[in-house]
Amino acid sequence: EMLRSLVGSEMCIRDRRKINMKKVRVLAGLILCFAMIFAMVGCGEQKNPEKEENILCGIMNWQEPNDLGIFPTPALGEWKQYSSLTSMVLDLNAGNVEYLLVPASVASYLKAQDDSLTIAPGGAGVPTEIRMAVRAEDTELHQLLQDGIQTLREDGTLDDLIDTYITNVSTSGAAGGSQADNEKTYVVGVTGDLPPLDYVAADGVPAGFNVALMNAISDKMDAVFTFVQVEADARLSALSSGKIDVIFWYGNVQGYTSERDELLITDEYYEDNVYYVTKSFDMNRILEAMRAQ
């Protein structure tokens, strides 16, 4: 009798354990279900670009002075700053920013690569002059560049280069360094973030309009230039430290000055504007907001 009682008690305990385990499984299932529901709701919560406070415009510091000093607010929404053109365009395609403010030449280049983009002029306060900068003590190099730019302007070469590499958005040729009898070699910094003015080709070699310009100056002035890639936000420190000798200077916006005591700036050799670029956002909203400013 005692044995039956013990066996019965054991079976009762096992039954209770089974019931408790079922309760635990049911509870765990409910928790998992609610967690999945909350996760799905969270993933579905996307910013509504209809609200202006949710609109973002991508911008890089191409210019001198800083772009944000020249353009304190975009036409709509808020700025989102980037350190590279590649990451900015990736965010545009992913919908993380609604539109971009870029140089007109860059806008045309991007449009040539992706016809689904919409581009339009980005307002007054421009044109912007494209120049070169060297260290203040490098007066001989500065004069060489000045003379080279003037020579190319007078013989029509500069206009031909603009037509080839900017107007017609060429993305081939004009890569590598130049050759000359002059023993002095100057190192030119190329950010690669300003196509088609300058970019880095698929093989890793700096290329574009600015490289073609330097090669043409080399031919005319018997100078040697080599090209290295530098980060856009590190170009000034690379120049001042002597790692490079020349940088391309996207500056001197109308009403602003980019002159610095530590630099010698050449005459302008190309005049650019600023454009807005969108992927799927309504460009008319941007233009209307710009007109209302």
Coordinates of C-alpha atoms in Angstrom, one line a residue:
E1 CA 0.0 0.0 0.0
M2 CA 2.8 2.3 0.9
L3 CA 4.5 1.5 -2.5
R4 CA 1.3 2.4 -4.4
S5 CA 1.1 5.7 -2.5
L6 CA 4.7 6.5 -3.3
V7 CA 4.2 5.6 -7.0
G8 CA 1.1 7.7 -7.1
S9 CA 2.8 10.7 -5.5
E10 CA 5.6 10.4 -8.1
M11 CA 3.2 10.3 -10.9
C12 CA 1.4 13.3 -9.5
I13 CA 4.6 15.2 -9.3
R14 CA 5.5 14.3 -12.9
D15 CA 2.1 15.4 -14.1
R16 CA 2.5 18.7 -12.3
R17 CA 5.9 19.1 -13.9
K18 CA 4.5 18.4 -17.3
I19 CA 1.7 21.0 -16.7
N20 CA 4.3 23.5 -15.5
M21 CA 6.5 22.9 -18.5
K22 CA 3.6 23.4 -20.8
K23 CA 2.8 26.7 -19.1
V24 CA 6.4 27.7 -19.4
R25 CA 6.4 26.9 -23.1
V26 CA 3.1 28.8 -23.7
L27 CA 4.5 31.8 -21.8
A28 CA 7.8 31.7 -23.7
G29 CA 5.8 31.5 -27.0
L30 CA 3.7 34.5 -26.0
I31 CA 6.8 36.5 -25.1
L32 CA 8.5 35.6 -28.4
C33 CA 5.4 36.5 -30.3
F34 CA 5.1 39.9 -28.6
A35 CA 8.7 40.6 -29.2
M36 CA 8.4 39.8 -32.9
I37 CA 5.3 42.1 -33.1
F38 CA 7.2 44.9 -31.4
A39 CA 10.2 44.4 -33.7
M40 CA 8.0 44.5 -36.8
V41 CA 6.3 47.7 -35.5
G42 CA 9.7 49.3 -34.9
C43 CA 11.0 48.3 -38.3
G44 CA 7.9 49.8 -39.9
E45 CA 8.4 53.2 -38.2
Q46 CA 10.2 55.2 -40.9
K47 CA 10.6 58.9 -41.0
N48 CA 7.9 60.7 -42.9
P49 CA 9.6 63.1 -45.4
E50 CA 6.3 65.0 -45.7
K51 CA 7.3 66.6 -42.4
E52 CA 10.0 69.1 -43.0
E53 CA 11.9 68.3 -39.7
N54 CA 12.5 64.8 -41.1
I55 CA 14.0 66.0 -44.4
L56 CA 17.8 65.7 -44.7
C57 CA 20.1 67.2 -47.3
G58 CA 23.6 65.8 -47.7
I59 CA 26.5 68.2 -47.9
M60 CA 30.3 67.9 -48.0
N61 CA 33.0 70.5 -47.2
W62 CA 34.2 71.1 -50.7
Q63 CA 34.6 74.8 -50.4
E64 CA 36.6 77.3 -48.5
P65 CA 35.3 78.8 -46.3
N66 CA 33.3 75.9 -45.0
D67 CA 30.1 75.0 -46.9
L68 CA 28.0 75.5 -43.8
G69 CA 29.3 79.0 -43.5
I70 CA 28.2 79.8 -47.0
F71 CA 24.9 77.8 -46.8
P72 CA 23.7 77.9 -43.2
T73 CA 20.5 76.1 -44.0
P74 CA 19.3 73.9 -46.9
A75 CA 16.2 74.8 -48.9
L76 CA 14.2 72.2 -46.8
G77 CA 15.0 70.4 -43.6
E78 CA 18.5 70.0 -42.1
W79 CA 22.0 69.3 -43.2
K80 CA 23.7 65.9 -42.9
Q81 CA 27.5 66.3 -43.3
Y82 CA 29.6 63.7 -45.0
S83 CA 33.4 63.1 -45.3
S84 CA 33.2 61.4 -48.7
L85 CA 31.0 61.6 -51.9
T86 CA 30.7 57.8 -52.0
S87 CA 29.0 57.5 -48.6
M88 CA 26.8 60.5 -49.4
V89 CA 25.5 59.0 -52.7
L90 CA 25.0 55.6 -51.0
D91 CA 22.8 57.3 -48.4
L92 CA 20.8 59.1 -51.1
N93 CA 20.2 55.8 -52.9
A94 CA 19.2 54.1 -49.6
G95 CA 16.7 56.9 -48.7
N96 CA 18.7 58.1 -45.7
V97 CA 18.8 61.6 -47.1
E98 CA 16.2 63.2 -49.4
Y99 CA 18.6 65.3 -51.5
L100 CA 22.1 66.6 -51.9
L101 CA 23.8 69.9 -52.5
V102 CA 26.9 69.5 -54.7
P103 CA 28.9 71.4 -57.3
A104 CA 27.1 71.6 -60.6
S105 CA 29.9 69.6 -62.3
V106 CA 29.5 66.8 -59.7
A107 CA 25.7 66.8 -60.2
S108 CA 26.1 66.4 -64.0
Y109 CA 28.6 63.6 -63.4
L110 CA 26.3 61.8 -61.0
K111 CA 23.4 62.2 -63.5
A112 CA 25.5 60.7 -66.2
Q113 CA 26.1 57.7 -64.0
D114 CA 22.5 57.3 -62.9
D115 CA 19.8 58.7 -65.1
S116 CA 17.1 58.2 -62.4
L117 CA 18.5 61.2 -60.6
T118 CA 17.0 64.6 -60.9
I119 CA 19.2 67.7 -60.8
A120 CA 18.4 71.4 -60.6
P121 CA 20.3 74.7 -59.8
G122 CA 20.8 75.2 -56.1
G123 CA 20.4 78.9 -55.6
A124 CA 22.2 82.2 -55.7
G125 CA 25.5 83.2 -54.1
V126 CA 27.5 81.4 -56.7
P127 CA 29.5 81.1 -59.1
T128 CA 32.4 79.5 -57.3
E129 CA 35.9 79.7 -58.7
I130 CA 38.2 76.6 -59.0
R131 CA 41.8 77.4 -58.2
M132 CA 45.0 75.7 -56.9
A133 CA 46.8 76.4 -53.7
V134 CA 50.5 75.9 -52.7
R135 CA 52.4 76.8 -49.5
A136 CA 53.1 80.5 -49.1
E137 CA 56.9 80.0 -49.4
D138 CA 56.6 78.1 -52.8
T139 CA 56.6 81.3 -54.9
E140 CA 58.4 79.6 -57.8
L141 CA 55.8 76.8 -58.0
H142 CA 53.0 79.3 -57.7
Q143 CA 54.3 81.4 -60.6
L144 CA 54.8 78.2 -62.7
L145 CA 51.1 77.3 -62.2
Q146 CA 50.0 80.9 -62.9
D147 CA 52.0 81.0 -66.2
G148 CA 50.7 77.5 -67.1
I149 CA 47.0 78.5 -66.5
Q150 CA 47.5 81.7 -68.6
T151 CA 49.2 79.8 -71.4
L152 CA 46.4 77.2 -71.6
R153 CA 43.8 79.8 -71.5
E154 CA 45.4 81.8 -74.4
D155 CA 46.0 78.9 -76.7
G156 CA 42.5 77.3 -76.2
T157 CA 43.7 74.2 -74.4
L158 CA 41.8 75.1 -71.2
D159 CA 38.5 75.4 -73.1
D160 CA 39.2 72.0 -74.8
L161 CA 39.8 70.3 -71.5
I162 CA 36.6 71.8 -70.0
D163 CA 34.6 70.5 -73.0
T164 CA 36.2 67.1 -72.8
Y165 CA 36.2 66.4 -69.1
I166 CA 33.3 68.5 -67.7
T167 CA 30.9 69.6 -70.3
N168 CA 30.8 66.2 -71.9
V169 CA 31.5 64.4 -68.6
S170 CA 34.4 62.3 -69.7
T171 CA 35.5 59.6 -67.3
S172 CA 38.4 58.2 -69.2
G173 CA 42.0 59.2 -69.8
A174 CA 44.1 61.9 -68.1
A175 CA 45.5 59.6 -65.5
G176 CA 48.9 59.1 -64.0
G177 CA 51.8 61.5 -63.8
S178 CA 53.6 63.7 -66.3
Q179 CA 57.1 63.5 -67.8
A180 CA 59.6 66.3 -68.5
D181 CA 63.3 67.1 -68.5
N182 CA 63.0 69.2 -65.3
E183 CA 64.5 67.4 -62.4
K184 CA 62.0 69.0 -59.9
T185 CA 58.9 66.8 -59.2
Y186 CA 55.9 68.3 -57.6
V187 CA 53.3 66.1 -55.7
V188 CA 49.7 67.0 -56.3
G189 CA 47.0 65.9 -53.9
V190 CA 43.8 64.5 -55.4
T191 CA 40.8 63.8 -53.1
G192 CA 38.8 61.8 -55.6
D193 CA 35.7 63.3 -54.1
L194 CA 35.1 65.9 -56.8
P195 CA 34.3 64.1 -60.1
P196 CA 34.7 64.9 -62.9
L197 CA 37.2 67.6 -61.8
D198 CA 39.1 64.9 -60.0
Y199 CA 38.4 61.3 -59.0
V200 CA 40.2 58.0 -58.6
A201 CA 39.8 55.6 -61.4
A202 CA 38.9 51.9 -61.0
D203 CA 42.5 51.0 -61.1
G204 CA 43.3 53.3 -58.1
V205 CA 45.0 56.0 -60.3
P206 CA 43.9 59.7 -59.8
A207 CA 42.2 61.0 -62.9
G208 CA 39.8 63.7 -64.2
F209 CA 39.9 67.3 -65.4
N210 CA 42.3 68.6 -62.8
V211 CA 44.8 65.8 -63.6
A212 CA 44.5 66.6 -67.3
L213 CA 45.1 70.2 -66.6
M214 CA 48.3 69.5 -64.6
N215 CA 49.5 67.2 -67.4
A216 CA 48.9 70.0 -69.9
I217 CA 50.8 72.5 -67.7
S218 CA 53.6 70.0 -67.5
D219 CA 53.8 69.9 -71.3
K220 CA 53.8 73.7 -71.6
M221 CA 56.0 74.6 -68.7
D222 CA 58.5 71.7 -68.6
A223 CA 57.5 70.6 -65.1
V224 CA 56.9 67.1 -63.6
F225 CA 53.8 66.3 -61.5
T226 CA 52.9 63.1 -59.7
F227 CA 49.5 62.5 -58.1
V228 CA 48.6 60.9 -54.8
Q229 CA 45.2 60.5 -53.2
V230 CA 44.5 62.5 -50.0
E231 CA 41.4 62.7 -47.8
A232 CA 39.3 65.8 -48.5
D233 CA 39.5 67.0 -44.9
A234 CA 43.2 66.3 -44.6
R235 CA 44.4 68.1 -47.7
L236 CA 45.4 71.3 -45.9
S237 CA 47.4 69.5 -43.3
A238 CA 49.1 67.3 -46.0
L239 CA 50.0 70.5 -47.9
S240 CA 51.4 72.4 -44.9
S241 CA 53.4 69.4 -43.7
G242 CA 55.1 69.0 -47.1
K243 CA 53.6 65.6 -48.0
I244 CA 52.2 67.2 -51.1
D245 CA 52.9 70.5 -52.9
V246 CA 49.6 71.4 -54.7
I247 CA 45.9 71.1 -53.8
F248 CA 42.9 71.9 -55.9
W249 CA 41.0 74.8 -54.2
Y250 CA 37.3 74.9 -54.6
G251 CA 36.8 78.3 -53.2
N252 CA 36.3 82.1 -53.6
V253 CA 32.5 82.0 -53.6
Q254 CA 30.9 85.3 -54.5
G255 CA 30.8 87.4 -51.4
Y256 CA 33.3 85.3 -49.5
T257 CA 37.1 85.1 -49.5
S258 CA 39.3 82.0 -49.2
E259 CA 42.7 83.8 -48.9
R260 CA 45.0 82.5 -46.2
D261 CA 48.3 83.8 -45.0
E262 CA 49.8 80.3 -45.2
L263 CA 48.8 79.7 -48.8
L264 CA 49.3 81.2 -52.3
I265 CA 46.2 80.8 -54.4
T266 CA 46.3 80.7 -58.2
D267 CA 44.0 82.5 -60.6
E268 CA 40.7 80.6 -61.2
Y269 CA 40.7 78.2 -64.2
Y270 CA 37.1 77.0 -64.0
E271 CA 33.9 78.5 -62.7
D272 CA 31.3 76.3 -61.1
N273 CA 27.8 76.5 -59.5
V274 CA 25.9 74.5 -57.0
Y275 CA 23.1 72.1 -57.8
Y276 CA 20.5 70.0 -55.9
V277 CA 20.3 66.3 -56.6
T278 CA 17.4 64.0 -55.7
K279 CA 16.7 60.3 -56.2
S280 CA 12.9 60.0 -55.4
F281 CA 12.1 63.1 -53.5
D282 CA 10.0 65.8 -55.3
M283 CA 12.5 68.4 -56.7
N284 CA 9.6 70.9 -57.1
R285 CA 9.3 71.0 -53.3
I286 CA 12.9 71.9 -53.0
L287 CA 12.7 74.6 -55.7
E288 CA 9.6 76.1 -54.2
A289 CA 11.2 76.3 -50.7
M290 CA 14.3 77.8 -52.2
R291 CA 12.2 80.5 -54.0
A292 CA 10.4 81.3 -50.7
Q293 CA 13.7 81.9 -48.8

